[in-house]
mmCIF file of C-alpha atoms and ligand atoms in Angstrom:
data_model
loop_
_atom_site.group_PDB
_atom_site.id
_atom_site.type_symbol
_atom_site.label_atom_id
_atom_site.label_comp_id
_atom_site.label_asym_id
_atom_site.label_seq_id
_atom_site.Cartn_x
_atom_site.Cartn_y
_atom_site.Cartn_z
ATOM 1 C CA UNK A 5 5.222 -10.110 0.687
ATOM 2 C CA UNK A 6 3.795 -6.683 -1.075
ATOM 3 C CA UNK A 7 6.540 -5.278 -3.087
ATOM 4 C CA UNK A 8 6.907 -1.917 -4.656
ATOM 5 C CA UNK A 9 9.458 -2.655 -8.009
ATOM 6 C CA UNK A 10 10.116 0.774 -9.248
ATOM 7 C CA UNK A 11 11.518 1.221 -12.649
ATOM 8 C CA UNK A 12 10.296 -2.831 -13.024
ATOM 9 C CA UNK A 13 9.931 -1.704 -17.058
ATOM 10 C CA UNK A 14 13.405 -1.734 -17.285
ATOM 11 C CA UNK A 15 16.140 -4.665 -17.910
ATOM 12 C CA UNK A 16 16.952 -5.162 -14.236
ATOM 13 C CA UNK A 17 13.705 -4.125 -12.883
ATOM 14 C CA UNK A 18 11.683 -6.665 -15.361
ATOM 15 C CA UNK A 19 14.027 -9.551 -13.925
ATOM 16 C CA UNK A 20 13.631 -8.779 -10.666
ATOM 17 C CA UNK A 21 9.879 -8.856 -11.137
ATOM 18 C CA UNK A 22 10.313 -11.946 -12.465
ATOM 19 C CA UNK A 23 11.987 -13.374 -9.809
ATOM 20 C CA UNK A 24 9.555 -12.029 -7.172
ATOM 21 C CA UNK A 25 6.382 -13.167 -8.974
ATOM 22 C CA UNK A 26 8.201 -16.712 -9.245
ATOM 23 C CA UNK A 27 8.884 -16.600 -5.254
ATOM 24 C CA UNK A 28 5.230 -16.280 -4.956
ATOM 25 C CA UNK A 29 5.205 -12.349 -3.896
ATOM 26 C CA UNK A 30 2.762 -9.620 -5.011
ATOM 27 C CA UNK A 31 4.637 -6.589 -7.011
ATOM 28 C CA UNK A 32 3.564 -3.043 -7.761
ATOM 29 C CA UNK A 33 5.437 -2.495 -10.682
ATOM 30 C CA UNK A 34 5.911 1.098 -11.009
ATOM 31 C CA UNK A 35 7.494 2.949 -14.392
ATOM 32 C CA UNK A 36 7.228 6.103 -16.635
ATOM 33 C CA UNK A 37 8.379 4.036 -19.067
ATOM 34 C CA UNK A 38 10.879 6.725 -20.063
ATOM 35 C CA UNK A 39 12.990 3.874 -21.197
ATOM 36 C CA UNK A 40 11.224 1.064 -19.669
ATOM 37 C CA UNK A 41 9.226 -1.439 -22.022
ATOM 38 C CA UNK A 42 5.240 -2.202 -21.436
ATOM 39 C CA UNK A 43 5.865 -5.362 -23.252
ATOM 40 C CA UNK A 44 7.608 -7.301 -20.538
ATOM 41 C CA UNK A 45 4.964 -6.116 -18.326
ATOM 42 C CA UNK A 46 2.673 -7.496 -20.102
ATOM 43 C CA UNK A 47 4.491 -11.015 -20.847
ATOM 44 C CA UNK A 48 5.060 -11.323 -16.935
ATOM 45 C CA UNK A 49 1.276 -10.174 -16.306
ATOM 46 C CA UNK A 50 0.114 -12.661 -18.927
ATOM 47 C CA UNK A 51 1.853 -15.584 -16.403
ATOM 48 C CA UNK A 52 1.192 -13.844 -13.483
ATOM 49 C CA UNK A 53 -2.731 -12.227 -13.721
ATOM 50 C CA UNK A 54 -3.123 -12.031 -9.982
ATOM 51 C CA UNK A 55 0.217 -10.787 -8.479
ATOM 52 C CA UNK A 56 1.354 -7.994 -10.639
ATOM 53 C CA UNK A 57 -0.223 -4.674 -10.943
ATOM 54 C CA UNK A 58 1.872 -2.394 -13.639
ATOM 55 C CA UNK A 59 1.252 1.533 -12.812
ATOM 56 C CA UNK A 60 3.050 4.186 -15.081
ATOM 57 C CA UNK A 61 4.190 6.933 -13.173
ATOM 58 C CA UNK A 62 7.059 8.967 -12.362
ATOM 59 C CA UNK A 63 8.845 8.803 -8.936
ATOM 60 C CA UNK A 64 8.206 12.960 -8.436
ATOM 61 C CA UNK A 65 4.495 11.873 -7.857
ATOM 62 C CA UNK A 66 4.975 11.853 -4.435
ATOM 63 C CA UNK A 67 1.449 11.800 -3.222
ATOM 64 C CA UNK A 68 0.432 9.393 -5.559
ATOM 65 C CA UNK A 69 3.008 6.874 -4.558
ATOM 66 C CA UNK A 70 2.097 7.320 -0.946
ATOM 67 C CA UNK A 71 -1.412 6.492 -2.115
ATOM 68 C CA UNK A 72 -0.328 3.422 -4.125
ATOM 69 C CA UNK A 73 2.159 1.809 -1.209
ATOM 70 C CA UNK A 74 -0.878 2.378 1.173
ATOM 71 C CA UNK A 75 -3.356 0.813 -1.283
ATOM 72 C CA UNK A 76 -1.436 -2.183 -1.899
ATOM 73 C CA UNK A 77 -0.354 -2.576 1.492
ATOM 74 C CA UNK A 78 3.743 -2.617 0.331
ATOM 75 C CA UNK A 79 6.379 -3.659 2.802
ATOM 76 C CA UNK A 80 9.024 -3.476 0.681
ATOM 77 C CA UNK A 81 10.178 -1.199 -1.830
ATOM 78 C CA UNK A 82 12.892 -2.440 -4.260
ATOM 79 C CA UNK A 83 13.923 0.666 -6.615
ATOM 80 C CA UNK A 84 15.476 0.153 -9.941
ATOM 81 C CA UNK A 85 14.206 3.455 -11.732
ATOM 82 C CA UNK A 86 17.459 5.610 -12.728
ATOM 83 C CA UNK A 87 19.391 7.099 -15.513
ATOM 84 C CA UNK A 88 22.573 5.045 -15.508
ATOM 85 C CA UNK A 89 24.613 6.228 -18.427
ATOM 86 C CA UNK A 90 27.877 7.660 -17.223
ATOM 87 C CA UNK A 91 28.270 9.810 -20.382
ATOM 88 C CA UNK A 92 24.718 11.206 -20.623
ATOM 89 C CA UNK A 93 25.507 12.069 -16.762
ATOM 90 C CA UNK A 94 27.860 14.479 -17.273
ATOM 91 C CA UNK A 95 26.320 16.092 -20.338
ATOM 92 C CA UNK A 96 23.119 16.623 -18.180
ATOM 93 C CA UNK A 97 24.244 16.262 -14.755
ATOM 94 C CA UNK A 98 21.103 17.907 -13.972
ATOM 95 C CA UNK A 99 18.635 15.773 -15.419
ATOM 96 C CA UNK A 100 20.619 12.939 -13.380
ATOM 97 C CA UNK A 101 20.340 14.858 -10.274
ATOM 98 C CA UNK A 102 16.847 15.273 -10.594
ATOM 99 C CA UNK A 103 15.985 11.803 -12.191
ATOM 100 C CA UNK A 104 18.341 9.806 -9.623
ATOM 101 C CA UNK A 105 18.474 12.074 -6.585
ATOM 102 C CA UNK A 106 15.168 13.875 -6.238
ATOM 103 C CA UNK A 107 13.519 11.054 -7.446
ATOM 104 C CA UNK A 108 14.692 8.848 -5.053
ATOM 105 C CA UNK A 109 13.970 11.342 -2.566
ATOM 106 C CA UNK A 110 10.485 11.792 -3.072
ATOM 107 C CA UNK A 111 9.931 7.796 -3.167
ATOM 108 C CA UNK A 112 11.662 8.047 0.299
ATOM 109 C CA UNK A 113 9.753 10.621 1.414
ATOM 110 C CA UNK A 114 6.533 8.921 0.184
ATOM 111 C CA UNK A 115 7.927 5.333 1.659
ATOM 112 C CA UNK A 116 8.645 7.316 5.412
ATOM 113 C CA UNK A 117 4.724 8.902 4.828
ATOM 114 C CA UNK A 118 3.146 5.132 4.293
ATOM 115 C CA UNK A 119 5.120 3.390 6.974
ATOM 116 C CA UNK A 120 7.383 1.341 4.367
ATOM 117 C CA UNK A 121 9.837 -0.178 6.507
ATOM 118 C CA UNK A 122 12.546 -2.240 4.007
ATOM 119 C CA UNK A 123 13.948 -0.495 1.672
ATOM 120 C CA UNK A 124 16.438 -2.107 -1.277
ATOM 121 C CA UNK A 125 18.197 0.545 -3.576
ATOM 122 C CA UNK A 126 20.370 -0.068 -6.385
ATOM 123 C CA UNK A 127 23.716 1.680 -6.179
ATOM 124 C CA UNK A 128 26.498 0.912 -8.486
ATOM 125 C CA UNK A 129 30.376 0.945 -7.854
ATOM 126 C CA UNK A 130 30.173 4.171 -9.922
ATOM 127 C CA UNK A 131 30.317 5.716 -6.308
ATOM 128 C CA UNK A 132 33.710 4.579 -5.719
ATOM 129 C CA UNK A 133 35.568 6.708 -8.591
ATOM 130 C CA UNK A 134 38.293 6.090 -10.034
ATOM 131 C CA UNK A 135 40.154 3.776 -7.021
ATOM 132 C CA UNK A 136 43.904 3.266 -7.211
ATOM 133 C CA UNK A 137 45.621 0.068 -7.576
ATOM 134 C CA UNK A 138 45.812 -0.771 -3.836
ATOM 135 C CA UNK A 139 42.049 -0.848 -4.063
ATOM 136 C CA UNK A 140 41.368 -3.684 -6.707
ATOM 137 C CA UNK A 141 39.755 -5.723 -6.579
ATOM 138 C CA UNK A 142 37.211 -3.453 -4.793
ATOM 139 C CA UNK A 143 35.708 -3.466 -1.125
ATOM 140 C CA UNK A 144 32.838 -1.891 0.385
ATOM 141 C CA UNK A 145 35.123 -0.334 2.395
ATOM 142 C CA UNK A 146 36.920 1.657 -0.687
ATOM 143 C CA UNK A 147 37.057 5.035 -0.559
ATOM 144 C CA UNK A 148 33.578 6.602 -1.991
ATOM 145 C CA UNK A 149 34.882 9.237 -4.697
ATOM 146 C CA UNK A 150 32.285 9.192 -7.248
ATOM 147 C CA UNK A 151 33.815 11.017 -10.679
ATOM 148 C CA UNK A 152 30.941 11.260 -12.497
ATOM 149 C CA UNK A 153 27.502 12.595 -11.780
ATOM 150 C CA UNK A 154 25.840 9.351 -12.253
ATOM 151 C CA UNK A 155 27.650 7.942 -9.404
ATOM 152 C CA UNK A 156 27.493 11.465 -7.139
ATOM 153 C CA UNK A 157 23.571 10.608 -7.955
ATOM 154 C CA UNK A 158 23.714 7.355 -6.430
ATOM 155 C CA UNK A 159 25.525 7.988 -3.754
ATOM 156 C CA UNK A 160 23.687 10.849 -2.457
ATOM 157 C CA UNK A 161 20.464 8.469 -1.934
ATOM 158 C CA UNK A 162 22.892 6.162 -0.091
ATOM 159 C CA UNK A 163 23.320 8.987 2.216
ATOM 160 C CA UNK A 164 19.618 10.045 2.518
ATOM 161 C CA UNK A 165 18.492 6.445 3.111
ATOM 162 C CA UNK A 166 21.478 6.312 5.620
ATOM 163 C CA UNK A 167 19.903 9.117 7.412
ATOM 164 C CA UNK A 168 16.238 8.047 7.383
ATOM 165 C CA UNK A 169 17.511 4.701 8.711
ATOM 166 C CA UNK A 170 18.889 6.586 11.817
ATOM 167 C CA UNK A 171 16.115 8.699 12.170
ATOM 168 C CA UNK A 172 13.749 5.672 12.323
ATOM 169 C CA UNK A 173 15.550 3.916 14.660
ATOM 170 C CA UNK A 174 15.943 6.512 16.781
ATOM 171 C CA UNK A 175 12.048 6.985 17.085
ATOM 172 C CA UNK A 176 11.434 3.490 16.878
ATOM 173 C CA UNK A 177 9.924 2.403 13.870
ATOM 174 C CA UNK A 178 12.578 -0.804 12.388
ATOM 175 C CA UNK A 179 13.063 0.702 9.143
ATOM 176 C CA UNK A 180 15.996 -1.077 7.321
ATOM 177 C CA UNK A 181 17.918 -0.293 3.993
ATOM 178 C CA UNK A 182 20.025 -2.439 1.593
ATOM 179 C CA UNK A 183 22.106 -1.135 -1.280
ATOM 180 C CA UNK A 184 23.796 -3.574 -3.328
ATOM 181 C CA UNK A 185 26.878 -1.742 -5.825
ATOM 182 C CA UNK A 186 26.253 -3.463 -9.466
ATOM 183 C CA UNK A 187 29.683 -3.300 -11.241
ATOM 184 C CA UNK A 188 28.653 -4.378 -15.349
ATOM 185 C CA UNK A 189 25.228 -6.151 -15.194
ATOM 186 C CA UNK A 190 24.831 -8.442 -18.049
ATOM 187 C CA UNK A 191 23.064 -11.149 -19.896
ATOM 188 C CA UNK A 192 19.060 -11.993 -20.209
ATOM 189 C CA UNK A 193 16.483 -14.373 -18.191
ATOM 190 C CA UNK A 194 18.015 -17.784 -19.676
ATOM 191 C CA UNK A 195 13.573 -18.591 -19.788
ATOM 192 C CA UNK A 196 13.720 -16.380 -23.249
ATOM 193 C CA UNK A 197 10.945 -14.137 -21.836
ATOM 194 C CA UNK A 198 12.816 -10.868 -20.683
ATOM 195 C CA UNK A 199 15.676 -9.117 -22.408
ATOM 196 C CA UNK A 200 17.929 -6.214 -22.373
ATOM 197 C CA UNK A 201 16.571 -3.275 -24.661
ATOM 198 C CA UNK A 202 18.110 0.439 -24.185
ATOM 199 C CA UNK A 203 17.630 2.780 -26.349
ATOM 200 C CA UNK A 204 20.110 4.440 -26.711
ATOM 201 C CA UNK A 205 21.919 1.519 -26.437
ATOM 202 C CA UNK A 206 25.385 1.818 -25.056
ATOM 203 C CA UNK A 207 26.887 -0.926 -22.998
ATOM 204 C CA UNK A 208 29.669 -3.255 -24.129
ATOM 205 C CA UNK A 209 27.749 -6.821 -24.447
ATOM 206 C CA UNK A 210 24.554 -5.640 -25.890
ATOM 207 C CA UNK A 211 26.133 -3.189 -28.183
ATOM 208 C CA UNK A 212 28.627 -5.884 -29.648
ATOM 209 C CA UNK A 213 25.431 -8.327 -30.465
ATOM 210 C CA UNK A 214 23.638 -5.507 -31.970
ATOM 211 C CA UNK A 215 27.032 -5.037 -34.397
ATOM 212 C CA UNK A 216 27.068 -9.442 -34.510
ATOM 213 C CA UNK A 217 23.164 -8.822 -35.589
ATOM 214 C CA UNK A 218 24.340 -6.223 -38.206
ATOM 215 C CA UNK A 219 22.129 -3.366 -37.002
ATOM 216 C CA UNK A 220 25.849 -1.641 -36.210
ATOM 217 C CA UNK A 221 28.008 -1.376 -38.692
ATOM 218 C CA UNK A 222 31.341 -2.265 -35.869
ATOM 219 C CA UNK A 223 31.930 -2.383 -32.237
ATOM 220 C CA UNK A 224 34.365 0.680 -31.002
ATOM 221 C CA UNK A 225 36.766 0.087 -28.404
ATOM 222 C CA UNK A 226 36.850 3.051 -26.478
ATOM 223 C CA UNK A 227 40.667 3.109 -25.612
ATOM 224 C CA UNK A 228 43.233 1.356 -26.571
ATOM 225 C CA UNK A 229 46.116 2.666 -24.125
ATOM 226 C CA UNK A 230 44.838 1.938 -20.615
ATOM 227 C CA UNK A 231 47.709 0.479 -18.162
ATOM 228 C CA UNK A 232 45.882 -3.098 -18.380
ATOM 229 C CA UNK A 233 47.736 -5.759 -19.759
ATOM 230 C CA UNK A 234 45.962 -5.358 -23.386
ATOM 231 C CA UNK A 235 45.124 -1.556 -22.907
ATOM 232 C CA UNK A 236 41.734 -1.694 -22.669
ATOM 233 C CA UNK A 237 39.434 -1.221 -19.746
ATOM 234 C CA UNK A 238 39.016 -4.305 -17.174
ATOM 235 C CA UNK A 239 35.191 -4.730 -15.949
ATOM 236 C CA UNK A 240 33.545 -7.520 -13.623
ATOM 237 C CA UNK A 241 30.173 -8.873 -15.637
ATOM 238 C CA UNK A 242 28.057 -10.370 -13.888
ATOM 239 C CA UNK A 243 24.806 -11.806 -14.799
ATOM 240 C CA UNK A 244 21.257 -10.323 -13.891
ATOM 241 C CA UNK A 245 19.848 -13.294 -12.587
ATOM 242 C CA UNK A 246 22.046 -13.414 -9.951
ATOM 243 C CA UNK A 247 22.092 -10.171 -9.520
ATOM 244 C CA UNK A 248 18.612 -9.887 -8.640
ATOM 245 C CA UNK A 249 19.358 -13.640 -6.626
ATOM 246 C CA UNK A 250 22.001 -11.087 -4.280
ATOM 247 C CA UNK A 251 19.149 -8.773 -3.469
ATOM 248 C CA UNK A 252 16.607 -11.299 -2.852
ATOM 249 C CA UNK A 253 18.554 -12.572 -0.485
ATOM 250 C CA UNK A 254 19.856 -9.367 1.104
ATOM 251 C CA UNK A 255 15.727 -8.320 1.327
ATOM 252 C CA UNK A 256 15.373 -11.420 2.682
ATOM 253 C CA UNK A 257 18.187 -10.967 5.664
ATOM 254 C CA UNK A 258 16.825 -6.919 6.850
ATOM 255 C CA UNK A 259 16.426 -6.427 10.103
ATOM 256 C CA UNK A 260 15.186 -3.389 11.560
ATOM 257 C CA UNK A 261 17.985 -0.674 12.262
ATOM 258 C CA UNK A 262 20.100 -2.609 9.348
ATOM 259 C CA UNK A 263 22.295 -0.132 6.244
ATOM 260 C CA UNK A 264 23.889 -2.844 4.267
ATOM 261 C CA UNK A 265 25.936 -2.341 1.541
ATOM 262 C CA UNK A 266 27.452 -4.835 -0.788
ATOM 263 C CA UNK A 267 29.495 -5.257 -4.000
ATOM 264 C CA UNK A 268 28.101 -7.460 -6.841
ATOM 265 C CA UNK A 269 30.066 -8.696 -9.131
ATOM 266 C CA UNK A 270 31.995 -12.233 -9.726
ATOM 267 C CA UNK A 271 35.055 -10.406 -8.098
ATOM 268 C CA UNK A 272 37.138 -11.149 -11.842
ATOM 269 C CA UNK A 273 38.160 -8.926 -14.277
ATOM 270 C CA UNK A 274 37.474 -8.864 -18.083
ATOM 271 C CA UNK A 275 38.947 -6.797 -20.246
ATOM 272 C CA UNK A 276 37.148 -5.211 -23.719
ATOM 273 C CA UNK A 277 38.953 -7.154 -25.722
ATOM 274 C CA UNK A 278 38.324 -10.187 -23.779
ATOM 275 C CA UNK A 279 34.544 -9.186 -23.680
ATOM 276 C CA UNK A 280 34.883 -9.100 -28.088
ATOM 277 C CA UNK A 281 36.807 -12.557 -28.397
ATOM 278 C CA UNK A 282 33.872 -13.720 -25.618
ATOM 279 C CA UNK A 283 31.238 -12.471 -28.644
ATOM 280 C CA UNK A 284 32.989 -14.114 -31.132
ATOM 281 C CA UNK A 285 33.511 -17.697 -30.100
ATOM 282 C CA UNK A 286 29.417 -17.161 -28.949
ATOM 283 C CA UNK A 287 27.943 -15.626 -31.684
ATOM 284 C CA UNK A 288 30.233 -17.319 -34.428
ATOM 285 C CA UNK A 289 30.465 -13.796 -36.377
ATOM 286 C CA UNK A 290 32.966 -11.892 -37.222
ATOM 287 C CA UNK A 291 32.041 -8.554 -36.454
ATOM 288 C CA UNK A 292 34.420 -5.384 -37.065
ATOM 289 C CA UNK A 293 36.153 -3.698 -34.585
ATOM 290 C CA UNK A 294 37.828 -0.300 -34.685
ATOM 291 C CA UNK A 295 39.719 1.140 -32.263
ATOM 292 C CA UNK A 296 38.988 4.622 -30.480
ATOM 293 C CA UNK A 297 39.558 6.871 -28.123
ATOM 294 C CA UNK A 298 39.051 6.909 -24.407
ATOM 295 C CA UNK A 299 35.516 7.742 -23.247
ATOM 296 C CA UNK A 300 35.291 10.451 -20.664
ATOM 297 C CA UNK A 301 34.393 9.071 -17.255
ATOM 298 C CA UNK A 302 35.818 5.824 -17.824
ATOM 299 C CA UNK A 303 37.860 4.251 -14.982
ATOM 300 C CA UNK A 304 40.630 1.830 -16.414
ATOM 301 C CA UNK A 305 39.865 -1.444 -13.693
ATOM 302 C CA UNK A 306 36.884 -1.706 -11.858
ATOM 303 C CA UNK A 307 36.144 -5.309 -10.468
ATOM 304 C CA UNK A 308 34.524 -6.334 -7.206
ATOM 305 C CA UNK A 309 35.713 -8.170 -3.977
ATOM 306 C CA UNK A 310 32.437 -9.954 -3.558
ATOM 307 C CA UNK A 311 33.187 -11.454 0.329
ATOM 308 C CA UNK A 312 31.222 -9.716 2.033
ATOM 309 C CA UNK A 313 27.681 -11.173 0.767
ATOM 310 C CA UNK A 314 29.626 -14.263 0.227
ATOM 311 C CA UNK A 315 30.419 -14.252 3.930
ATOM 312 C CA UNK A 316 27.359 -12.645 5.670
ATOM 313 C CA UNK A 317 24.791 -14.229 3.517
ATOM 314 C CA UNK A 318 25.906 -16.701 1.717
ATOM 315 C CA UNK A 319 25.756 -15.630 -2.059
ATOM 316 C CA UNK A 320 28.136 -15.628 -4.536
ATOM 317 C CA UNK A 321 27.434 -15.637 -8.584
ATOM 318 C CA UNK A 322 26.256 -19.258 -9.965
ATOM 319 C CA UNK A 323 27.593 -17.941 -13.452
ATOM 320 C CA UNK A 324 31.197 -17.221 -13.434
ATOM 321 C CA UNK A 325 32.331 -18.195 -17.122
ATOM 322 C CA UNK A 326 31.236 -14.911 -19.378
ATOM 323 C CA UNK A 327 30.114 -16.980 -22.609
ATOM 324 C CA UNK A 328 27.860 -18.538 -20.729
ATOM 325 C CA UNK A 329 26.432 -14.380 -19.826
ATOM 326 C CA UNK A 330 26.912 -13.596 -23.354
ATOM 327 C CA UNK A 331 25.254 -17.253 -24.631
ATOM 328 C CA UNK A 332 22.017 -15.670 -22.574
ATOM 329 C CA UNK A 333 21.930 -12.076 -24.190
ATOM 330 C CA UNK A 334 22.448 -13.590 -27.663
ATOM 331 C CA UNK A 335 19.816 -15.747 -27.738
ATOM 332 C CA UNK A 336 17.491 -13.092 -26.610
ATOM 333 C CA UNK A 337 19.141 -10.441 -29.384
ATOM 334 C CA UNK A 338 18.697 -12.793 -31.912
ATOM 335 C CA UNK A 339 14.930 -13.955 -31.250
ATOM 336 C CA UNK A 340 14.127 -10.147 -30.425
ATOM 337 C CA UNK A 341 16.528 -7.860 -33.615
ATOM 338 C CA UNK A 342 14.056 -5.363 -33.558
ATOM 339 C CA UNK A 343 13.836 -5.724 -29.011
ATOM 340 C CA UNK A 344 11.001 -5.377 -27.296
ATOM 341 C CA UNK A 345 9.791 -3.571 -30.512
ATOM 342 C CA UNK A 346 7.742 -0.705 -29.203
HETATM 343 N N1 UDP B 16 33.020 0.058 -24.173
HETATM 344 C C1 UDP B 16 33.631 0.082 -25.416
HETATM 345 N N2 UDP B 16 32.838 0.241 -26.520
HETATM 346 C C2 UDP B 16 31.478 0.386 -26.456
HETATM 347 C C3 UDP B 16 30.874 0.338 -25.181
HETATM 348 C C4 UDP B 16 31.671 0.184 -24.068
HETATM 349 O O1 UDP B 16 34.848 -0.039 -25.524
HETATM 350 O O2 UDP B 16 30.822 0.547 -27.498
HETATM 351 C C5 UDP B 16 33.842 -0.126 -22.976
HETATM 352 C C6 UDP B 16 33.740 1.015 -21.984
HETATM 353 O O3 UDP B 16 34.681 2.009 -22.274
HETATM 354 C C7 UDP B 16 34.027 0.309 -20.669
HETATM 355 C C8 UDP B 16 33.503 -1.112 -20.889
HETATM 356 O O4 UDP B 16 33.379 -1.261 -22.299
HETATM 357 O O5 UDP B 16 35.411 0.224 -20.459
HETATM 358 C C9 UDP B 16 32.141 -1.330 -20.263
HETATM 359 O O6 UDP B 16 31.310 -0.254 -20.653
HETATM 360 P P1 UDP B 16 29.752 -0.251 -20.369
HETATM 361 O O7 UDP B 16 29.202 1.004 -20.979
HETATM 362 O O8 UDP B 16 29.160 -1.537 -20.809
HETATM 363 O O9 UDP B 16 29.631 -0.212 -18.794
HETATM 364 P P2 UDP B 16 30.244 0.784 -17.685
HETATM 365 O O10 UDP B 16 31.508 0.134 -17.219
HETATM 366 O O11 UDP B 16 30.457 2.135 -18.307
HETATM 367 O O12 UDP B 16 29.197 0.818 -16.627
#
């Protein structure tokens, strides 16, 4: 298949690249590399001459991406490129409006103009809120109550893509749309190739390696007096290979007329300090820790009730045991201090 990977510079992007080019498609990676990486580009292109076509551009460019989905023939479009920091969101709940929302609206509108018919988003269980403890673990059918502007971002294309679906069918054309929720993506391409490298960098696993590396001086545990049983926030991890495995397989399953939506995560909780004592038995260092206060935004449980893609395709994650996610990151961290180094 043609495939149009948009924000393929990036840590989840770059693996699902990889796992296309290995399945024997053709990808259109497509990037501003705003905080994507060329260098994983290039490492995949290096293995891959023939089948992947890198193209830096930003997703307002709607003409131009019309253009490029009609040059290269794309069925598909898989699209990755966001600003997913819940803090930065609602400092500049603009920017993430227009990065997230119009963005993803003028790739849309670009996809409806070239006749792209399958259509994979990624959404994030930042679009369910804050859910109460009835909720947990979480369901696709939990109430969407986004309490953040990253996840009002998200879940606004949910809606547009909801509507184009409709609209399609209703003329016709068998347009489909799949939007797998991430809950806390983690770990690196066990090959060695690909890694994780944000900058700034600001989730939980890659953060406490960088402190295990000593480019931090400590890890902070943002909050210390959450109702969990040690009082600091739960999250589901769950590792990017599978990750990109769910939507592979949920690409792989569209029909026309078809909105799916699916939680993925391992359906467990971790908590912070669980996540740190993880670190430590992996990385064999004993890092500081201090203790802080809550960050703004943050939900005190959030893990996933992954049945549904269990039950209507079939997937559920291969890696369950979270030094096994960590083991991954921290052999990439450790080979890369300095990351992708550009
Ligand atoms: N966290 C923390 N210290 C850090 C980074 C994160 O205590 O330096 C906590 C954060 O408050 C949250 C969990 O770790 O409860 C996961 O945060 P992350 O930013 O990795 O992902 P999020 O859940 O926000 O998507």
């Amino acid at each position: 298949m043609h495939i149009l990977v948009t924000g393929g510079a990036g840590y989840i992007g770059s693996h699902c690249v990889q796992r296309l080019l290995r399945d024997g498609h053709t990808v259109v990676s497509y990037d501003n590399l705003f905080r994507g990486h060329r260098r994983p580009m290039d490492l995949l292109a290096q293995q891959h001459p023939d089948t992947l076509t890198f193209v830096e551009g930003d997703l307002c460019e709607t003409d131009r991406l019309e253009a490029l989905m009609r040059e290269h023939a794309i069925e598909t479009i898989m699209h990755f490129a966001a600003w997913a920091y819940v803090g930065e969101s609602v400092e500049m709940p603009l920017a993430y409006w227009r990065n997230n929302t119009v963005g993803s609206l003028s790739l849309i509108e670009a996809a409806d103009r070239a006749g792209v018919e399958r259509f994979v988003f990624s959404s994030t269980c930042a679009t369910y809120g804050e859910p109460g403890p009835d909720q947990i673990p979480i369901r696709e059918t939990c109430p969407q109550q986004p309490i953040n502007p990253y996840g009002q971002s998200k879940l606004a294309v949910e809606k547009i893509l909801i509507d184009w679906v409709r609209a399609c069918t209703n003329e016709g054309r068998p347009c489909a749309v799949c939007a797998p929720r991430y809950f806390n993506v983690a770990g690196c391409d066990r090959s060695g190739l690909l890694g994780e490298d944000h900058e700034p960098e600001t989730h939980l696993i890659p953060v406490i390696l960088e402190a295990a590396l000593g480019r931090r001086e400590a890890i902070t545990i943002f909050g210390t007096d959450y109702p969990t049983p040690d009082g600091t926030c739960i999250r589901d991890y769950i590792h990017v290979e599978d990750l990109i495995d769910a939507h592979v397989r949920a690409m792989e399953a569209l029909e026309p007329g078809d909105t799916r939506f699916y939680n993925l995560g391992i359906g467990n909780g971790l908590s912070v300090r669980e996540i740190i004592d993880a670190c430590r038995e992996v990385t064999g260092v004993d890092f500081p820790v201090k203790e802080g206060p809550r960050r703004a935004g943050d939900p005190p449980v959030l893990y996933a009730d992954p049945s549904k893609i269990r039950d209507e395709l079939g997937w559920s994650a291969s890696i369950t045991d979270v030094h096994e996610i960590v083991d991954s990151a921290w052999k990439w961290f450790k080979a890369h201090p300095d990351g992708y180094g550009d």
